[in-house]
Amino acid sequence: MVSKKIELMVGFFVALGIVAILVLSLKVADSGISGNGETYDLYAKFDNIGGLKVRSPIKVGGVVVGRVSNIVLDEEDYTPVVTLNIYAQYKNFSEATSVSILTAGLLGEQFIGLHPGFMDESVETLLPGDFIEDTKPALVLEELIGQFLFSQGSDD
Amino acid sequence: MKQIHFLGQQTVNLISGLGRAVIMLTSALMHRPNVRKGLPLLLTQLYAVGVQSLIIILVSGTFIGMVLALQGYTILVGYGAEASLGPMVALSLLRELGPVVSALLFAGRAGSALTAEIGLMKATEQLSSLEMMAVDPLRRVIAPRFWAGFISLPLLAAIFSMVGILGAHLVGVDWLGVDGGTFWSVMQAQVDFQGDILNGVIKSLFFAFVVTWIAVYKGYSCDPTSEGISRATTATVVQSSLVVLGLDFILTALMFAG
Amino acid sequence: MPKTLVDIQNITFKRDERVIYDDISLSIPKGKVTAIMGPSGIGKTTLLRLIGGQLKPQSGKILFDGQNIPGLSRNALYETRKRMSMLFQSGALFSDMSVYENIAFPMREHSQLSETLIEKMVLMKLEAVGLRGARHLKPSELSGGMARRAALARAIALDPELILYDEPFAGQDPISMGVIVRLIRSLADALGLTSVVVSHDVPEVMSIADYIYIIAEKKIIGHGTPEQINRQTSPLVRQFINGDSDGPVPFHFNAAPYREELIGTGAGK
């Protein structure tokens, strides 16, 4: 029969293993549960999303207010539609809010910058499921260089 | 001609060995589990396989984390990027070193012990004697050992990664002076639960399956002599290490390259 | 003629290409001690494994109480094995359990008895082999003779109908040999156990067996009661019984002529 000591040690071992997995998921990855409050979805259409990925952060003035949860191509006009998963405490963005795809540093990863527009009685707030109309596409380096060269050429 | 003959012989041996291993595992596991009898057996094996491997995992994990922090720091500081020490250590541990190194240590510590124990039971006719007592040695001896290994290794790998990160924190933050807040927050921003932690756990589940399988099969199929047992024990360590490394490449390619 | 418990009919058994048994038949009567003798290395243990269903013959039948062992399904075979037990040459006690646990093991596996009842039964079995005082020892702490007696206690734990002894006398000192001889005989007499003893120890077997089969060269070369065996004139049987070093079974393993090898065939002339 199994002795009490073995039962105790096995219990300790399994508990330690589970604690390790929990520590890794909560403390190291900091995903899921800690940011897992209420959220709501907004949508935005971009001409070009560049290197934006699912789970890229959405920031307002550097503060993370949500994450990209989905990227699909609109079936009618073939432009990318990005689903913005915003934490519920940041509601009441005005309809004049604009979004742009920005890059962290010169070579860093891309994120969505949200610029809250002005608030006034004539402007309504964004409701879950609404589309943000004012979007700026990602800057693609090759296109910029191309434009630069083109403008250089036309000067001559 | 002789070489062709040899090649053919080796291939046939390999395939028939693989077939026997599959048959052994399926007949050991494909039956209704008996909780009342099975649970104490599983507990005993969890102790032998898991708890007894804990020390080596804790010690190696801590040291590997410390070394990673030391090496990483000296490289990163040249670019002024020592803030990335946290994610560098965490990602290497979670994606690669945790699952792989703990699987290799596990093969050496627990796998060889399993092979030797089962081999000795075979050599001293204990397996035969179980069979004659109308107790299936596959279910009685092989199955609890297999499950114990399959459960233990992912837990050990998680413990390995955790103490590794703590060891890196010790060296990086407490000794080399990386800012503690940066260490954790940059790590948290970079490490993804599904992409990194879950994939690491999936890797270690695969490794646990093959390492334990090889260990119990080598013991079960060894020549019942002292020489046969020692050869089987060596084969367990060598083959499971090679399979772990090969499988790691395939899994990495599937998980992170796509 | 008493009722037959195990009836082996025309079995042929090959290991890889080597023929171990070539079309042999024998029957084991109920409640008697049947001995199977022969020189070492002819696969006497194999015969026990065939009866226990651990090996399957290429052809022939092995009937245990009317059931053909090689033809049984796995479950039926395991059911049948509960009615027999085997004493292995090494004892094969489980090294991670005490003597007590070893003997309680088959009871815990196959019966629904309470722990208190099991304890009483284990003590009875241990008393029968004289090891009641050794119940807390580990198998590694037992001498060879004691280990075999403990294994015997385990073999009779579930009161089987048939018990197979694999070389029970091999490597024992005269005293423990005497103890085991007496135990086998008294178990057979007291419990009506059918016993099959595989051995090459002639005097011990002659003293306890009711019926003897002698196997050599893949065949049964002689059988009968001990008295009949003693009167047999076949040279092979005589050589085996008397322990002559040379005879039909030659002293020399097959080799080229001695003279030729020493002097060398080429240089001979």
PDB file of N, CA, C and O in Angstrom, chain B residues 36-37 117 120-121 123-137 139-140 145, chain C residues 49 52 54 74 78 81-82 84 86 88-90 92-95 105-106 108-110 154 164:
ATOM      1  N   ARG B  36      -9.568   1.925  -8.094  1.00  0.00           N
ATOM      2  CA  ARG B  36      -9.227   1.486  -6.743  1.00  0.00           C
ATOM      3  C   ARG B  36      -7.827   0.852  -6.715  1.00  0.00           C
ATOM      4  O   ARG B  36      -7.040   1.091  -5.810  1.00  0.00           O
ATOM      5  N   LYS B  37      -7.529   0.042  -7.747  1.00  0.00           N
ATOM      6  CA  LYS B  37      -6.215  -0.602  -7.780  1.00  0.00           C
ATOM      7  C   LYS B  37      -5.185   0.278  -8.463  1.00  0.00           C
ATOM      8  O   LYS B  37      -4.022   0.276  -8.105  1.00  0.00           O
ATOM      9  N   GLU B 117      14.631  -1.001 -14.025  1.00  0.00           N
ATOM     10  CA  GLU B 117      13.717  -1.666 -13.100  1.00  0.00           C
ATOM     11  C   GLU B 117      12.884  -2.726 -13.811  1.00  0.00           C
ATOM     12  O   GLU B 117      12.779  -3.871 -13.371  1.00  0.00           O
ATOM     13  N   LEU B 120      15.034  -5.640 -14.908  1.00  0.00           N
ATOM     14  CA  LEU B 120      15.371  -6.528 -13.803  1.00  0.00           C
ATOM     15  C   LEU B 120      14.170  -7.393 -13.418  1.00  0.00           C
ATOM     16  O   LEU B 120      14.315  -8.572 -13.103  1.00  0.00           O
ATOM     17  N   MET B 121      12.980  -6.800 -13.474  1.00  0.00           N
ATOM     18  CA  MET B 121      11.774  -7.586 -13.171  1.00  0.00           C
ATOM     19  C   MET B 121      11.609  -8.697 -14.193  1.00  0.00           C
ATOM     20  O   MET B 121      11.143  -9.781 -13.886  1.00  0.00           O
ATOM     21  N   ALA B 123      14.196 -10.085 -15.911  1.00  0.00           N
ATOM     22  CA  ALA B 123      15.283 -11.043 -15.733  1.00  0.00           C
ATOM     23  C   ALA B 123      15.022 -11.957 -14.541  1.00  0.00           C
ATOM     24  O   ALA B 123      15.395 -13.124 -14.563  1.00  0.00           O
ATOM     25  N   THR B 124      14.385 -11.441 -13.497  1.00  0.00           N
ATOM     26  CA  THR B 124      14.129 -12.277 -12.326  1.00  0.00           C
ATOM     27  C   THR B 124      12.759 -12.941 -12.413  1.00  0.00           C
ATOM     28  O   THR B 124      12.226 -13.395 -11.406  1.00  0.00           O
ATOM     29  N   GLU B 125      12.195 -12.993 -13.613  1.00  0.00           N
ATOM     30  CA  GLU B 125      10.948 -13.706 -13.887  1.00  0.00           C
ATOM     31  C   GLU B 125       9.746 -13.124 -13.168  1.00  0.00           C
ATOM     32  O   GLU B 125       8.706 -13.756 -13.076  1.00  0.00           O
ATOM     33  N   GLN B 126       9.882 -11.877 -12.646  1.00  0.00           N
ATOM     34  CA  GLN B 126       8.726 -11.304 -11.947  1.00  0.00           C
ATOM     35  C   GLN B 126       7.583 -11.011 -12.914  1.00  0.00           C
ATOM     36  O   GLN B 126       6.410 -11.144 -12.562  1.00  0.00           O
ATOM     37  N   LEU B 127       7.938 -10.622 -14.151  1.00  0.00           N
ATOM     38  CA  LEU B 127       6.887 -10.339 -15.132  1.00  0.00           C
ATOM     39  C   LEU B 127       6.157 -11.624 -15.514  1.00  0.00           C
ATOM     40  O   LEU B 127       4.930 -11.672 -15.560  1.00  0.00           O
ATOM     41  N   SER B 128       6.947 -12.686 -15.766  1.00  0.00           N
ATOM     42  CA  SER B 128       6.352 -13.985 -16.075  1.00  0.00           C
ATOM     43  C   SER B 128       5.456 -14.443 -14.948  1.00  0.00           C
ATOM     44  O   SER B 128       4.376 -14.991 -15.168  1.00  0.00           O
ATOM     45  N   SER B 129       5.960 -14.220 -13.733  1.00  0.00           N
ATOM     46  CA  SER B 129       5.230 -14.712 -12.583  1.00  0.00           C
ATOM     47  C   SER B 129       3.903 -13.968 -12.432  1.00  0.00           C
ATOM     48  O   SER B 129       2.881 -14.570 -12.093  1.00  0.00           O
ATOM     49  N   LEU B 130       3.891 -12.670 -12.750  1.00  0.00           N
ATOM     50  CA  LEU B 130       2.626 -11.923 -12.746  1.00  0.00           C
ATOM     51  C   LEU B 130       1.656 -12.526 -13.751  1.00  0.00           C
ATOM     52  O   LEU B 130       0.471 -12.725 -13.464  1.00  0.00           O
ATOM     53  N   GLU B 131       2.211 -12.819 -14.927  1.00  0.00           N
ATOM     54  CA  GLU B 131       1.370 -13.366 -15.984  1.00  0.00           C
ATOM     55  C   GLU B 131       0.747 -14.688 -15.543  1.00  0.00           C
ATOM     56  O   GLU B 131      -0.442 -14.927 -15.761  1.00  0.00           O
ATOM     57  N   MET B 132       1.550 -15.518 -14.879  1.00  0.00           N
ATOM     58  CA  MET B 132       1.031 -16.809 -14.424  1.00  0.00           C
ATOM     59  C   MET B 132       0.034 -16.640 -13.286  1.00  0.00           C
ATOM     60  O   MET B 132      -0.748 -17.527 -13.004  1.00  0.00           O
ATOM     61  N   MET B 133       0.110 -15.482 -12.601  1.00  0.00           N
ATOM     62  CA  MET B 133      -0.879 -15.233 -11.550  1.00  0.00           C
ATOM     63  C   MET B 133      -2.124 -14.587 -12.123  1.00  0.00           C
ATOM     64  O   MET B 133      -2.936 -14.036 -11.383  1.00  0.00           O
ATOM     65  N   ALA B 134      -2.222 -14.603 -13.447  1.00  0.00           N
ATOM     66  CA  ALA B 134      -3.372 -14.013 -14.129  1.00  0.00           C
ATOM     67  C   ALA B 134      -3.464 -12.517 -13.886  1.00  0.00           C
ATOM     68  O   ALA B 134      -4.538 -11.949 -13.800  1.00  0.00           O
ATOM     69  N   VAL B 135      -2.297 -11.879 -13.737  1.00  0.00           N
ATOM     70  CA  VAL B 135      -2.254 -10.420 -13.658  1.00  0.00           C
ATOM     71  C   VAL B 135      -1.441  -9.962 -14.858  1.00  0.00           C
ATOM     72  O   VAL B 135      -0.315 -10.406 -15.036  1.00  0.00           O
ATOM     73  N   ASP B 136      -2.021  -9.114 -15.687  1.00  0.00           N
ATOM     74  CA  ASP B 136      -1.331  -8.704 -16.898  1.00  0.00           C
ATOM     75  C   ASP B 136      -0.213  -7.724 -16.556  1.00  0.00           C
ATOM     76  O   ASP B 136      -0.480  -6.638 -16.056  1.00  0.00           O
ATOM     77  N   PRO B 137       1.056  -8.109 -16.789  1.00  0.00           N
ATOM     78  CA  PRO B 137       2.146  -7.187 -16.431  1.00  0.00           C
ATOM     79  C   PRO B 137       2.086  -5.880 -17.212  1.00  0.00           C
ATOM     80  O   PRO B 137       2.565  -4.855 -16.735  1.00  0.00           O
ATOM     81  N   ARG B 139      -0.549  -4.134 -17.848  1.00  0.00           N
ATOM     82  CA  ARG B 139      -1.438  -3.209 -17.128  1.00  0.00           C
ATOM     83  C   ARG B 139      -0.918  -2.907 -15.743  1.00  0.00           C
ATOM     84  O   ARG B 139      -1.064  -1.809 -15.222  1.00  0.00           O
ATOM     85  N   ARG B 140      -0.316  -3.922 -15.128  1.00  0.00           N
ATOM     86  CA  ARG B 140       0.098  -3.779 -13.737  1.00  0.00           C
ATOM     87  C   ARG B 140       1.418  -3.016 -13.622  1.00  0.00           C
ATOM     88  O   ARG B 140       1.606  -2.220 -12.713  1.00  0.00           O
ATOM     89  N   ARG B 145       3.582   3.087 -14.897  1.00  0.00           N
ATOM     90  CA  ARG B 145       4.866   3.764 -15.125  1.00  0.00           C
ATOM     91  C   ARG B 145       4.761   4.713 -16.304  1.00  0.00           C
ATOM     92  O   ARG B 145       5.297   5.821 -16.280  1.00  0.00           O
TER      93      ARG B 145
ATOM     94  N   ARG C  49       5.791 -23.400 -19.549  1.00  0.00           N
ATOM     95  CA  ARG C  49       5.248 -22.171 -20.142  1.00  0.00           C
ATOM     96  C   ARG C  49       4.175 -22.481 -21.172  1.00  0.00           C
ATOM     97  O   ARG C  49       3.245 -21.694 -21.366  1.00  0.00           O
ATOM     98  N   GLY C  52       1.137 -23.137 -19.168  1.00  0.00           N
ATOM     99  CA  GLY C  52       0.619 -21.884 -18.625  1.00  0.00           C
ATOM    100  C   GLY C  52       0.124 -20.931 -19.696  1.00  0.00           C
ATOM    101  O   GLY C  52      -0.376 -19.859 -19.383  1.00  0.00           O
ATOM    102  N   GLN C  54       1.896 -19.210 -21.769  1.00  0.00           N
ATOM    103  CA  GLN C  54       2.778 -18.085 -22.089  1.00  0.00           C
ATOM    104  C   GLN C  54       3.409 -18.265 -23.460  1.00  0.00           C
ATOM    105  O   GLN C  54       3.847 -17.307 -24.070  1.00  0.00           O
ATOM    106  N   ARG C  74      -7.812 -14.204 -24.667  1.00  0.00           N
ATOM    107  CA  ARG C  74      -7.003 -13.652 -23.600  1.00  0.00           C
ATOM    108  C   ARG C  74      -7.728 -13.716 -22.246  1.00  0.00           C
ATOM    109  O   ARG C  74      -7.157 -14.145 -21.246  1.00  0.00           O
ATOM    110  N   TYR C  78      -6.725 -15.907 -18.938  1.00  0.00           N
ATOM    111  CA  TYR C  78      -6.452 -15.336 -17.620  1.00  0.00           C
ATOM    112  C   TYR C  78      -7.358 -15.961 -16.563  1.00  0.00           C
ATOM    113  O   TYR C  78      -6.956 -16.166 -15.434  1.00  0.00           O
ATOM    114  N   ARG C  81      -5.842 -19.293 -15.790  1.00  0.00           N
ATOM    115  CA  ARG C  81      -4.582 -19.196 -15.035  1.00  0.00           C
ATOM    116  C   ARG C  81      -4.827 -19.017 -13.542  1.00  0.00           C
ATOM    117  O   ARG C  81      -3.951 -19.299 -12.734  1.00  0.00           O
ATOM    118  N   LYS C  82      -6.019 -18.528 -13.186  1.00  0.00           N
ATOM    119  CA  LYS C  82      -6.312 -18.391 -11.759  1.00  0.00           C
ATOM    120  C   LYS C  82      -6.386 -19.756 -11.086  1.00  0.00           C
ATOM    121  O   LYS C  82      -6.306 -19.859  -9.875  1.00  0.00           O
ATOM    122  N   MET C  84      -4.297 -22.216 -11.805  1.00  0.00           N
ATOM    123  CA  MET C  84      -2.981 -22.844 -11.734  1.00  0.00           C
ATOM    124  C   MET C  84      -1.980 -21.843 -11.168  1.00  0.00           C
ATOM    125  O   MET C  84      -2.242 -20.651 -11.085  1.00  0.00           O
ATOM    126  N   MET C  86       2.562 -21.223 -10.608  1.00  0.00           N
ATOM    127  CA  MET C  86       3.872 -21.703 -11.019  1.00  0.00           C
ATOM    128  C   MET C  86       4.919 -21.221 -10.046  1.00  0.00           C
ATOM    129  O   MET C  86       4.917 -20.068  -9.631  1.00  0.00           O
ATOM    130  N   PHE C  88       8.624 -20.407  -9.837  1.00  0.00           N
ATOM    131  CA  PHE C  88       9.742 -20.169 -10.740  1.00  0.00           C
ATOM    132  C   PHE C  88      11.056 -20.554 -10.087  1.00  0.00           C
ATOM    133  O   PHE C  88      11.187 -20.543  -8.866  1.00  0.00           O
ATOM    134  N   GLN C  89      12.013 -20.851 -10.952  1.00  0.00           N
ATOM    135  CA  GLN C  89      13.317 -21.274 -10.469  1.00  0.00           C
ATOM    136  C   GLN C  89      13.938 -20.235  -9.541  1.00  0.00           C
ATOM    137  O   GLN C  89      14.486 -20.553  -8.499  1.00  0.00           O
ATOM    138  N   SER C  90      13.807 -18.968  -9.915  1.00  0.00           N
ATOM    139  CA  SER C  90      14.400 -17.923  -9.086  1.00  0.00           C
ATOM    140  C   SER C  90      13.476 -17.512  -7.945  1.00  0.00           C
ATOM    141  O   SER C  90      13.832 -16.667  -7.148  1.00  0.00           O
ATOM    142  N   ALA C  92      11.094 -15.568  -8.109  1.00  0.00           N
ATOM    143  CA  ALA C  92      10.369 -14.460  -8.735  1.00  0.00           C
ATOM    144  C   ALA C  92       9.474 -13.718  -7.748  1.00  0.00           C
ATOM    145  O   ALA C  92       8.381 -13.291  -8.075  1.00  0.00           O
ATOM    146  N   LEU C  93       9.949 -13.576  -6.514  1.00  0.00           N
ATOM    147  CA  LEU C  93       9.208 -12.739  -5.558  1.00  0.00           C
ATOM    148  C   LEU C  93       9.323 -11.290  -6.007  1.00  0.00           C
ATOM    149  O   LEU C  93      10.336 -10.897  -6.592  1.00  0.00           O
ATOM    150  N   PHE C  94       8.292 -10.483  -5.740  1.00  0.00           N
ATOM    151  CA  PHE C  94       8.356  -9.076  -6.133  1.00  0.00           C
ATOM    152  C   PHE C  94       9.306  -8.353  -5.188  1.00  0.00           C
ATOM    153  O   PHE C  94       9.070  -8.290  -3.977  1.00  0.00           O
ATOM    154  N   SER C  95      10.357  -7.795  -5.762  1.00  0.00           N
ATOM    155  CA  SER C  95      11.444  -7.306  -4.913  1.00  0.00           C
ATOM    156  C   SER C  95      11.069  -6.037  -4.156  1.00  0.00           C
ATOM    157  O   SER C  95      11.744  -5.661  -3.209  1.00  0.00           O
ATOM    158  N   PHE C 105      -0.503 -10.583  -2.252  1.00  0.00           N
ATOM    159  CA  PHE C 105      -0.731  -9.992  -3.575  1.00  0.00           C
ATOM    160  C   PHE C 105      -1.783 -10.724  -4.418  1.00  0.00           C
ATOM    161  O   PHE C 105      -2.751 -10.090  -4.855  1.00  0.00           O
ATOM    162  N   PRO C 106      -1.632 -12.049  -4.641  1.00  0.00           N
ATOM    163  CA  PRO C 106      -2.664 -12.704  -5.468  1.00  0.00           C
ATOM    164  C   PRO C 106      -4.051 -12.653  -4.828  1.00  0.00           C
ATOM    165  O   PRO C 106      -5.052 -12.563  -5.545  1.00  0.00           O
ATOM    166  N   ARG C 108      -5.237 -10.190  -2.933  1.00  0.00           N
ATOM    167  CA  ARG C 108      -5.781  -8.836  -3.142  1.00  0.00           C
ATOM    168  C   ARG C 108      -6.195  -8.652  -4.594  1.00  0.00           C
ATOM    169  O   ARG C 108      -7.150  -7.943  -4.894  1.00  0.00           O
ATOM    170  N   GLU C 109      -5.446  -9.274  -5.516  1.00  0.00           N
ATOM    171  CA  GLU C 109      -5.764  -9.113  -6.933  1.00  0.00           C
ATOM    172  C   GLU C 109      -7.062  -9.817  -7.302  1.00  0.00           C
ATOM    173  O   GLU C 109      -7.858  -9.292  -8.058  1.00  0.00           O
ATOM    174  N   HIS C 110      -7.220 -11.030  -6.790  1.00  0.00           N
ATOM    175  CA  HIS C 110      -8.279 -11.872  -7.348  1.00  0.00           C
ATOM    176  C   HIS C 110      -9.415 -12.185  -6.397  1.00  0.00           C
ATOM    177  O   HIS C 110     -10.338 -12.884  -6.766  1.00  0.00           O
ATOM    178  N   ARG C 154       3.365 -18.244  -1.846  1.00  0.00           N
ATOM    179  CA  ARG C 154       2.601 -17.368  -2.734  1.00  0.00           C
ATOM    180  C   ARG C 154       1.890 -18.192  -3.807  1.00  0.00           C
ATOM    181  O   ARG C 154       0.763 -17.886  -4.185  1.00  0.00           O
ATOM    182  N   LEU C 164       2.885 -25.789 -10.924  1.00  0.00           N
ATOM    183  CA  LEU C 164       3.999 -26.148 -11.797  1.00  0.00           C
ATOM    184  C   LEU C 164       5.297 -25.748 -11.109  1.00  0.00           C
ATOM    185  O   LEU C 164       5.489 -24.582 -10.780  1.00  0.00           O
TER     186      LEU C 164
END
